[in-house]
Every structure is written in structure tokens, then in C-alpha cells.
JSON list of C-alpha atoms in Angstrom, two decimals:
[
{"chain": "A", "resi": 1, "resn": "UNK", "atom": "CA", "xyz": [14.04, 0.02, 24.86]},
{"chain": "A", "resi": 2, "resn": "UNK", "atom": "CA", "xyz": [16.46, 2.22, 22.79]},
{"chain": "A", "resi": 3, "resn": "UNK", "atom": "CA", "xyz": [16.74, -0.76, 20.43]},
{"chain": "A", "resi": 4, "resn": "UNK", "atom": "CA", "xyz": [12.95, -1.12, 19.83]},
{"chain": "A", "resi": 5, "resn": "UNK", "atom": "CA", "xyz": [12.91, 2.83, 18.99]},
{"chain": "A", "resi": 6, "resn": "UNK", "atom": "CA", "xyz": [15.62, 2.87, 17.11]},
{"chain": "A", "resi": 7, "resn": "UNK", "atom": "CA", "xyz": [14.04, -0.18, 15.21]},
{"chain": "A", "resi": 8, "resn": "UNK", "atom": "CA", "xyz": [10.77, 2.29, 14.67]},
{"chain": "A", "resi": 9, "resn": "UNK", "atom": "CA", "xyz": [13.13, 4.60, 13.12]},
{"chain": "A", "resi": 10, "resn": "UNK", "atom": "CA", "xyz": [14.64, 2.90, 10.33]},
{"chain": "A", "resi": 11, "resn": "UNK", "atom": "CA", "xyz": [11.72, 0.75, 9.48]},
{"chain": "A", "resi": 12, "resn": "UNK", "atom": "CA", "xyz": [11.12, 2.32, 6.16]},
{"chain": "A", "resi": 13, "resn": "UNK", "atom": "CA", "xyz": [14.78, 1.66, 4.86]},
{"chain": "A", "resi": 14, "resn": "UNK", "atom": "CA", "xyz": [15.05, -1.87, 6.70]},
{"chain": "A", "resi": 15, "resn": "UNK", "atom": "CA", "xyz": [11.53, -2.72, 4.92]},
{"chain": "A", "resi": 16, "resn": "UNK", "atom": "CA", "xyz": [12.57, -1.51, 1.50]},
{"chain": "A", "resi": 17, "resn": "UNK", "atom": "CA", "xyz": [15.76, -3.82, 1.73]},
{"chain": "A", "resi": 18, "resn": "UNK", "atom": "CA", "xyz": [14.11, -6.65, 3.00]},
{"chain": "A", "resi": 19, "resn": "UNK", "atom": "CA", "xyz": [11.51, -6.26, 0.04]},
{"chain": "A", "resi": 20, "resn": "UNK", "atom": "CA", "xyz": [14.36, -5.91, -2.34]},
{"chain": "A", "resi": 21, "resn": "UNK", "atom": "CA", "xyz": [15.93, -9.07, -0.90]},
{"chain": "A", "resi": 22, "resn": "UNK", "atom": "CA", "xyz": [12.93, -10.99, -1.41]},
{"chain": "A", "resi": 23, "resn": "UNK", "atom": "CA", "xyz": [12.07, -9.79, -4.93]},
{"chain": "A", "resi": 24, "resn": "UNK", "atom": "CA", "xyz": [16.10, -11.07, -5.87]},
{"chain": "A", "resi": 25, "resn": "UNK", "atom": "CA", "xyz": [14.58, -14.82, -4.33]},
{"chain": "A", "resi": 26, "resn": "UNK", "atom": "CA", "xyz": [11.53, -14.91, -6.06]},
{"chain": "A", "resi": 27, "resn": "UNK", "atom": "CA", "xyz": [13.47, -14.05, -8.94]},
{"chain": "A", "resi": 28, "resn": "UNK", "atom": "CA", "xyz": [15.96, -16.83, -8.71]},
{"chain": "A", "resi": 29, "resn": "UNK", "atom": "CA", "xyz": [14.06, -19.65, -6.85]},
{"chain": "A", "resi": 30, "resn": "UNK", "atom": "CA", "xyz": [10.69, -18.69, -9.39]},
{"chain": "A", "resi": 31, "resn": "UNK", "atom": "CA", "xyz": [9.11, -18.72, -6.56]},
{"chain": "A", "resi": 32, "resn": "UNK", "atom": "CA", "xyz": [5.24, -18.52, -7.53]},
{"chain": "A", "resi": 33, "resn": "UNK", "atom": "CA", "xyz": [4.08, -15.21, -5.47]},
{"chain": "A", "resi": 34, "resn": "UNK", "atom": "CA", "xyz": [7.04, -13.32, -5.70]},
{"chain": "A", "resi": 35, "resn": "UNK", "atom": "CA", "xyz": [8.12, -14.12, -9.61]},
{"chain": "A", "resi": 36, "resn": "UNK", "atom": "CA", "xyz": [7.94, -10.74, -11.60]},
{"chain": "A", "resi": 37, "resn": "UNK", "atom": "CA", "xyz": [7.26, -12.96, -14.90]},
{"chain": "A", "resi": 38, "resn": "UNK", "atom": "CA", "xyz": [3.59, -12.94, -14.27]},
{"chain": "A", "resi": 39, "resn": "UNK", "atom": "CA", "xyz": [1.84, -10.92, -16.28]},
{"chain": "A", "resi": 40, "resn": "UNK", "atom": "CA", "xyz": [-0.22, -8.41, -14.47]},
{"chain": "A", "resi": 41, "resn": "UNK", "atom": "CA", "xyz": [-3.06, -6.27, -15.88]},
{"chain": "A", "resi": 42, "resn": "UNK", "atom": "CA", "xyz": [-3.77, -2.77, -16.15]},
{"chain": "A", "resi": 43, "resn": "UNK", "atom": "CA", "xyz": [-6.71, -3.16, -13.87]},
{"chain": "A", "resi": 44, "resn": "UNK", "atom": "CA", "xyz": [-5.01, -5.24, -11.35]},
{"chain": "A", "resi": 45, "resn": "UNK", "atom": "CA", "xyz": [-1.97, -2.84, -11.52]},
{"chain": "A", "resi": 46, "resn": "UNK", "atom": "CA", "xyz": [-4.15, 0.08, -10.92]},
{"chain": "A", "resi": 47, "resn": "UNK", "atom": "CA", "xyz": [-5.92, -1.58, -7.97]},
{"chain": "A", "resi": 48, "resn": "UNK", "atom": "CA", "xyz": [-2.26, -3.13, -6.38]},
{"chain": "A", "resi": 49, "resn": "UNK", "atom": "CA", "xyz": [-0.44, -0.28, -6.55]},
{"chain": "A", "resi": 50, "resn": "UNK", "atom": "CA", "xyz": [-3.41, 1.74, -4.55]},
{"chain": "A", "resi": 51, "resn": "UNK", "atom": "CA", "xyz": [-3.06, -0.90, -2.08]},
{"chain": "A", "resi": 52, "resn": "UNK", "atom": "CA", "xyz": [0.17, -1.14, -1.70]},
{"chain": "A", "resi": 53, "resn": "UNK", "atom": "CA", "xyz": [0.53, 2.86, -1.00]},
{"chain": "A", "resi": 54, "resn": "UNK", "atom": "CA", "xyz": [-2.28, 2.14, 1.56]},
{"chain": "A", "resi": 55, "resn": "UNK", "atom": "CA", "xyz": [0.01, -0.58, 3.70]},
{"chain": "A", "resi": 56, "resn": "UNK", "atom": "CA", "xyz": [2.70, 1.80, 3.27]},
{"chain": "A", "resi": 57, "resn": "UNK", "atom": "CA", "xyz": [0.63, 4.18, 5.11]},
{"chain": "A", "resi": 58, "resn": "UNK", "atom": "CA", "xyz": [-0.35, 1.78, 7.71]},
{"chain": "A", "resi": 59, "resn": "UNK", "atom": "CA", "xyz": [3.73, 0.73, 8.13]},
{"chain": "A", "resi": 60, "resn": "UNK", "atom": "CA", "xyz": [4.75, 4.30, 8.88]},
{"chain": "A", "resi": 61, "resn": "UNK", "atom": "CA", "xyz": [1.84, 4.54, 11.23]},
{"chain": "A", "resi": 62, "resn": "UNK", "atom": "CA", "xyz": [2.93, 1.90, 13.47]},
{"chain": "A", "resi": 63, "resn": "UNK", "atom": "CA", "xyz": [6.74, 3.20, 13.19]},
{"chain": "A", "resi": 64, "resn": "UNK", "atom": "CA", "xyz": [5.90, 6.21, 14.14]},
{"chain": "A", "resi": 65, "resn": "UNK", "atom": "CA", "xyz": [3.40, 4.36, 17.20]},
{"chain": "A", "resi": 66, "resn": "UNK", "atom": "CA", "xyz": [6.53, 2.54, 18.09]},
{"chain": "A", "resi": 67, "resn": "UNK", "atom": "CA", "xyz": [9.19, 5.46, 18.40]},
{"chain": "A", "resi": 68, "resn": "UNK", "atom": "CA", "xyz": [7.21, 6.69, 21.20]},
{"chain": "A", "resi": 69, "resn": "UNK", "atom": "CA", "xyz": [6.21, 3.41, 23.30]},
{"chain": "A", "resi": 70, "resn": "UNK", "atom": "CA", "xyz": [6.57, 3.32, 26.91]},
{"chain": "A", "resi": 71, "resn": "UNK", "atom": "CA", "xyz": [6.89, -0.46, 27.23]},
{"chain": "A", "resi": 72, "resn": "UNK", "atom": "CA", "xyz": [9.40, -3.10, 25.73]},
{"chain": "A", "resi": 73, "resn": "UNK", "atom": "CA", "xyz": [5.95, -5.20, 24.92]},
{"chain": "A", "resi": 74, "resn": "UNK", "atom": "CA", "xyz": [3.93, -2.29, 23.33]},
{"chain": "A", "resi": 75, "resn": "UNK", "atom": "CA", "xyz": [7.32, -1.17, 21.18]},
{"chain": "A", "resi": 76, "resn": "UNK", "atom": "CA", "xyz": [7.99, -5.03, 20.20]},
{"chain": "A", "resi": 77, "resn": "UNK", "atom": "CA", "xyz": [4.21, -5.14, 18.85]},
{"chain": "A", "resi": 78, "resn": "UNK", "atom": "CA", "xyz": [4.35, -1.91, 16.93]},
{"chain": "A", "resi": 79, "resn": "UNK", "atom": "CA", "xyz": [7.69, -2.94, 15.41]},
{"chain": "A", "resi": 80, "resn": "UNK", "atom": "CA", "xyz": [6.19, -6.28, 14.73]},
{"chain": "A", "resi": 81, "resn": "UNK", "atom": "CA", "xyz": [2.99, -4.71, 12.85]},
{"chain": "A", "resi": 82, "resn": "UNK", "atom": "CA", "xyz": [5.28, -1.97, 11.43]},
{"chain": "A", "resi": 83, "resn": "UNK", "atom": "CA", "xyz": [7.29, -4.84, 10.22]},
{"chain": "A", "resi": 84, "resn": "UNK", "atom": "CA", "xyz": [4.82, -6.96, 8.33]},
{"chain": "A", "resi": 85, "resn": "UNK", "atom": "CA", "xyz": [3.16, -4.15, 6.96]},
{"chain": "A", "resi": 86, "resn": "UNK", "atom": "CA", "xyz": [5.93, -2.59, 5.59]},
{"chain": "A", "resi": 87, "resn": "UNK", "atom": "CA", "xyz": [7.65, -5.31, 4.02]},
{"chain": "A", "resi": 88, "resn": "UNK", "atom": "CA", "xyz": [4.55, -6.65, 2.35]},
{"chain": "A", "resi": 89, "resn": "UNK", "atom": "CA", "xyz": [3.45, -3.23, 1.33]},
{"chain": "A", "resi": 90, "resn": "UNK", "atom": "CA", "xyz": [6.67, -2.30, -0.64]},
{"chain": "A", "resi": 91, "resn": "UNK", "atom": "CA", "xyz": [6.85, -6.40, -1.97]},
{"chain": "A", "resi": 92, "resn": "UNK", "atom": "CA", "xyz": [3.57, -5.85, -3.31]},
{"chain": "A", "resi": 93, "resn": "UNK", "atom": "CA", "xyz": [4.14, -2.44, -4.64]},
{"chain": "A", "resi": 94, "resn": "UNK", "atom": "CA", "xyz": [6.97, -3.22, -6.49]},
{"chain": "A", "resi": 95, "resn": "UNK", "atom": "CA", "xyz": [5.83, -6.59, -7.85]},
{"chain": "A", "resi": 96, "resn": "UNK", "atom": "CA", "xyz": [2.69, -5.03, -9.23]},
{"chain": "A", "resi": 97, "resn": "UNK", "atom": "CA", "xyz": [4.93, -2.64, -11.35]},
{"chain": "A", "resi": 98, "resn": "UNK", "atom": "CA", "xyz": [7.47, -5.37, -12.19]},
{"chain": "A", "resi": 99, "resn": "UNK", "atom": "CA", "xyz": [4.63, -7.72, -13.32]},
{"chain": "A", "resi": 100, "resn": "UNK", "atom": "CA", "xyz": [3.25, -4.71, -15.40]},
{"chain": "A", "resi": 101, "resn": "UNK", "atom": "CA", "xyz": [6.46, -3.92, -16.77]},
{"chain": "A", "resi": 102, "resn": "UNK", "atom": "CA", "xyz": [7.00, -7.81, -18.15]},
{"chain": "A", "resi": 103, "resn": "UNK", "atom": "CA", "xyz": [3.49, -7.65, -19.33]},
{"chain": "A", "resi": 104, "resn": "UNK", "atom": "CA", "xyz": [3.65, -4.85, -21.25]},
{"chain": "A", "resi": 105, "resn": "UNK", "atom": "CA", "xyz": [7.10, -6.04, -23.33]},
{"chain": "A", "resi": 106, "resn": "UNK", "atom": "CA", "xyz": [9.48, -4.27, -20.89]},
{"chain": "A", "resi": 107, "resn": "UNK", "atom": "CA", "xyz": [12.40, -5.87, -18.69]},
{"chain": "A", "resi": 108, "resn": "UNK", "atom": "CA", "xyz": [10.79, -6.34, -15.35]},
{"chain": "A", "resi": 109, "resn": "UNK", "atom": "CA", "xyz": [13.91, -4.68, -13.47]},
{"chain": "A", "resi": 110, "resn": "UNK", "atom": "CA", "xyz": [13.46, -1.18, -15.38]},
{"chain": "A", "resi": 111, "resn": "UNK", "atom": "CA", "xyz": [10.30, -0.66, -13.12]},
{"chain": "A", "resi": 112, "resn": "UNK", "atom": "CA", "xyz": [12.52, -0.12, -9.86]},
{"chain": "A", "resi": 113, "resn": "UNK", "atom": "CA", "xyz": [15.58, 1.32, -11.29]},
{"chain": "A", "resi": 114, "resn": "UNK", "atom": "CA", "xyz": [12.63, 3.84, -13.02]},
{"chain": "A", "resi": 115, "resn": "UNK", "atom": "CA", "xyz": [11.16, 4.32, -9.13]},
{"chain": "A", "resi": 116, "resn": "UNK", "atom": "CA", "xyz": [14.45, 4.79, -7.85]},
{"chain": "A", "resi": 117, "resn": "UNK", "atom": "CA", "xyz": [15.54, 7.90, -10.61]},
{"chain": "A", "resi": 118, "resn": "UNK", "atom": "CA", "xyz": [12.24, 9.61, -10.12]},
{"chain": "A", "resi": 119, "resn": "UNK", "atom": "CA", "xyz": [13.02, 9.91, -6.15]},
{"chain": "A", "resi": 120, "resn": "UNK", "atom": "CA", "xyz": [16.77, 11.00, -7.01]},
{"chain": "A", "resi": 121, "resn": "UNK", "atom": "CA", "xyz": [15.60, 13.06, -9.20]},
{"chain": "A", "resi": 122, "resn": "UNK", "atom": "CA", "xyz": [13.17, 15.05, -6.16]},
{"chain": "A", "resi": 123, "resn": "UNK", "atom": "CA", "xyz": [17.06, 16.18, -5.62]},
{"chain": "A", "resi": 124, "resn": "UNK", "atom": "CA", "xyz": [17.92, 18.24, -8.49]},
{"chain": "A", "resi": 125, "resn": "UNK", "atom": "CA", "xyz": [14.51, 19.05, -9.43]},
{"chain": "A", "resi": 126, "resn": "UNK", "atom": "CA", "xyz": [11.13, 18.98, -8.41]},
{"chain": "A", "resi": 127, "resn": "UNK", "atom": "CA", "xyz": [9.60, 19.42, -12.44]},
{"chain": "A", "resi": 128, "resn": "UNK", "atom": "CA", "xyz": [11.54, 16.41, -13.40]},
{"chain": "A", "resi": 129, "resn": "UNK", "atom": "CA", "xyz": [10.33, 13.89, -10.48]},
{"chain": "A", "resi": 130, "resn": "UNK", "atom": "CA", "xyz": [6.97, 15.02, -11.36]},
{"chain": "A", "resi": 131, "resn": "UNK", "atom": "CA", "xyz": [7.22, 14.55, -14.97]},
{"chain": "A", "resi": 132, "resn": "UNK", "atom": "CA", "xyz": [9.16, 11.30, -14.18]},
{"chain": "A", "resi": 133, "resn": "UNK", "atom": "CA", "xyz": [6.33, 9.81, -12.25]},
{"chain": "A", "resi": 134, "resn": "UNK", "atom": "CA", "xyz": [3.38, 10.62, -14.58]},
{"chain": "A", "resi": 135, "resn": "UNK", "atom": "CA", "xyz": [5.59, 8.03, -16.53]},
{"chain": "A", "resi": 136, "resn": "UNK", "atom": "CA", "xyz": [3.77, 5.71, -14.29]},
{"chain": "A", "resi": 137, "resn": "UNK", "atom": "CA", "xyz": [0.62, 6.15, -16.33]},
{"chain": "A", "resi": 138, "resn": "UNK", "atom": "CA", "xyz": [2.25, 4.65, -19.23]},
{"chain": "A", "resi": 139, "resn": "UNK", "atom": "CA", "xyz": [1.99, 1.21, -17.45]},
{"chain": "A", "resi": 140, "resn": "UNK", "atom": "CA", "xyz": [-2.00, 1.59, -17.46]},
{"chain": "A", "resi": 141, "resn": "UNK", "atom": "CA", "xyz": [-2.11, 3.12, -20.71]},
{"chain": "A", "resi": 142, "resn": "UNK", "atom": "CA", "xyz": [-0.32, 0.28, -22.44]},
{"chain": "A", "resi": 143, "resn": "UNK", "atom": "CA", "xyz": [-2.14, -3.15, -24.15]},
{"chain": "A", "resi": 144, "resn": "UNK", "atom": "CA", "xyz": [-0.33, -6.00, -22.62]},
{"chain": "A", "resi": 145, "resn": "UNK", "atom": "CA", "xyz": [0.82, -8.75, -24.36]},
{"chain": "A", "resi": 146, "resn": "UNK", "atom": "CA", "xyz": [-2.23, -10.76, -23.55]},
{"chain": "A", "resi": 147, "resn": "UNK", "atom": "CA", "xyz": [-4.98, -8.07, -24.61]},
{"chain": "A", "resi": 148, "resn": "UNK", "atom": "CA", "xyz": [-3.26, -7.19, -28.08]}
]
């Protein structure tokens, strides 16, 4: 039972690797869903990254559901929804920016190394990660390639 808490625990880092992981296959296999070469609009990235933040929400729910769970088969389903919703929340989150990034003209892997400074930056300063992140509005401020 200790296992399946601890699980519950770190399923916001576990999920964010796992995400990570699959982003580097997509990458290299081209696979067709998870390929950050596909140009993404400033609509669609508007409307993914909203719903991506929302399935984030729902993964830490069931986390949180599953730190406290009496029985091995209640903890094993909240990890298992935590799980699913986690990983596809932050897959989708950070292919819609990747997708946005390539669209717009910009390296695809800037988007996450951007995502990652603005946290870090939280660290030093709370100004800067604010200031960093309304950076994000340049990816729906931008013409993409295809609506020049």
C-alpha cells in the first residue's frame, strides 16, 4: 500500500518524464501524433494549451485521491487515472507549444527549454517568471508560416 502512495506522490515528476520520453520518440520514429513538425495554429494552440492545463488539473486530483486510499484496489485505480491523465495532459501541453513554435519559424525544442527557465526562474525572482511567461503570448500573436 506504501508503494501505491508513494506512486500518488511523485506522479507529477514521473508524468513529466514519461511525457518527455515520448516527445524524444515521436521525434525520432516521426511518429504521426507525437511529431512536433506539425504546424499548429494560433487558435488550436490557444484552445490545446487550455486543455491541457485542464488534464493537468484532473492528474493532480486523482494523485492527491490516491495518497489517501484505504484499499490496494481504490489506490491502483487512482494511480491508474492519475497516470493517464497526467501523461497525456503534459504530452499534449507541450506538443501544442512545440507545434506552435515550428509553425511560427522557431526550433521546436526552444518551447520546453523556454517552459523550463520561466519555472527556474520562480527561484530567483518572481518579476522575471512572470515577465517570462507573458512570452507565451508571443506564440498567439505571431502569423505562422501558413497564414503569411
Amino acid at each position: 500500500m506504501e508503494i501505491l502512495n508513494w506512486l500518488g506522490f511523485a506522479m507529477l515528476p514521473i508524468g513529466i518524464i514519461i511525457s518527455i520520453l515520448l516527445i524524444i520518440f515521436g521525434t525520432i520514429k516521426e511518429v504521426k501524433f507525437i511529431n512536433p513538425r506539425v504546424p499548429l495554429g494560433r487558435l488550436l494552440f490557444f484552445f490545446g494549451s487550455g486543455f491541457a492545463f485542464v488534464i493537468g488539473v484532473i492528474s493532480l486530483k486523482y494523485g492527491h485521491i490516491a495518497l489517501y486510499a484505504n484499499t490496494i484496489s481504490e489506490g491502483l485505480i487512482y494511480n491508474i487515472l492519475g497516470y493517464s491523465f497526467c501523461i497525456y495532459g503534459f504530452t499534449f501541453f507541450f506538443m501544442t507549444g512545440m507545434r506552435r513554435a515550428y509553425d511560427i519559424g522557431i526550433p521546436f525544442w526552444v518551447y520546453p527549454v523556454f517552459i523550463t527557465l520561466a519555472l527556474l526562474s520562480r527561484f530567483i525572482n518572481e518579476e522575471i517568471s512572470e515577465f517570462l511567461f507573458l512570452g507565451m503570448y508571443i506564440f498567439l500573436l505571431q502569423p505562422g508560416r501558413t497564414s503569411k
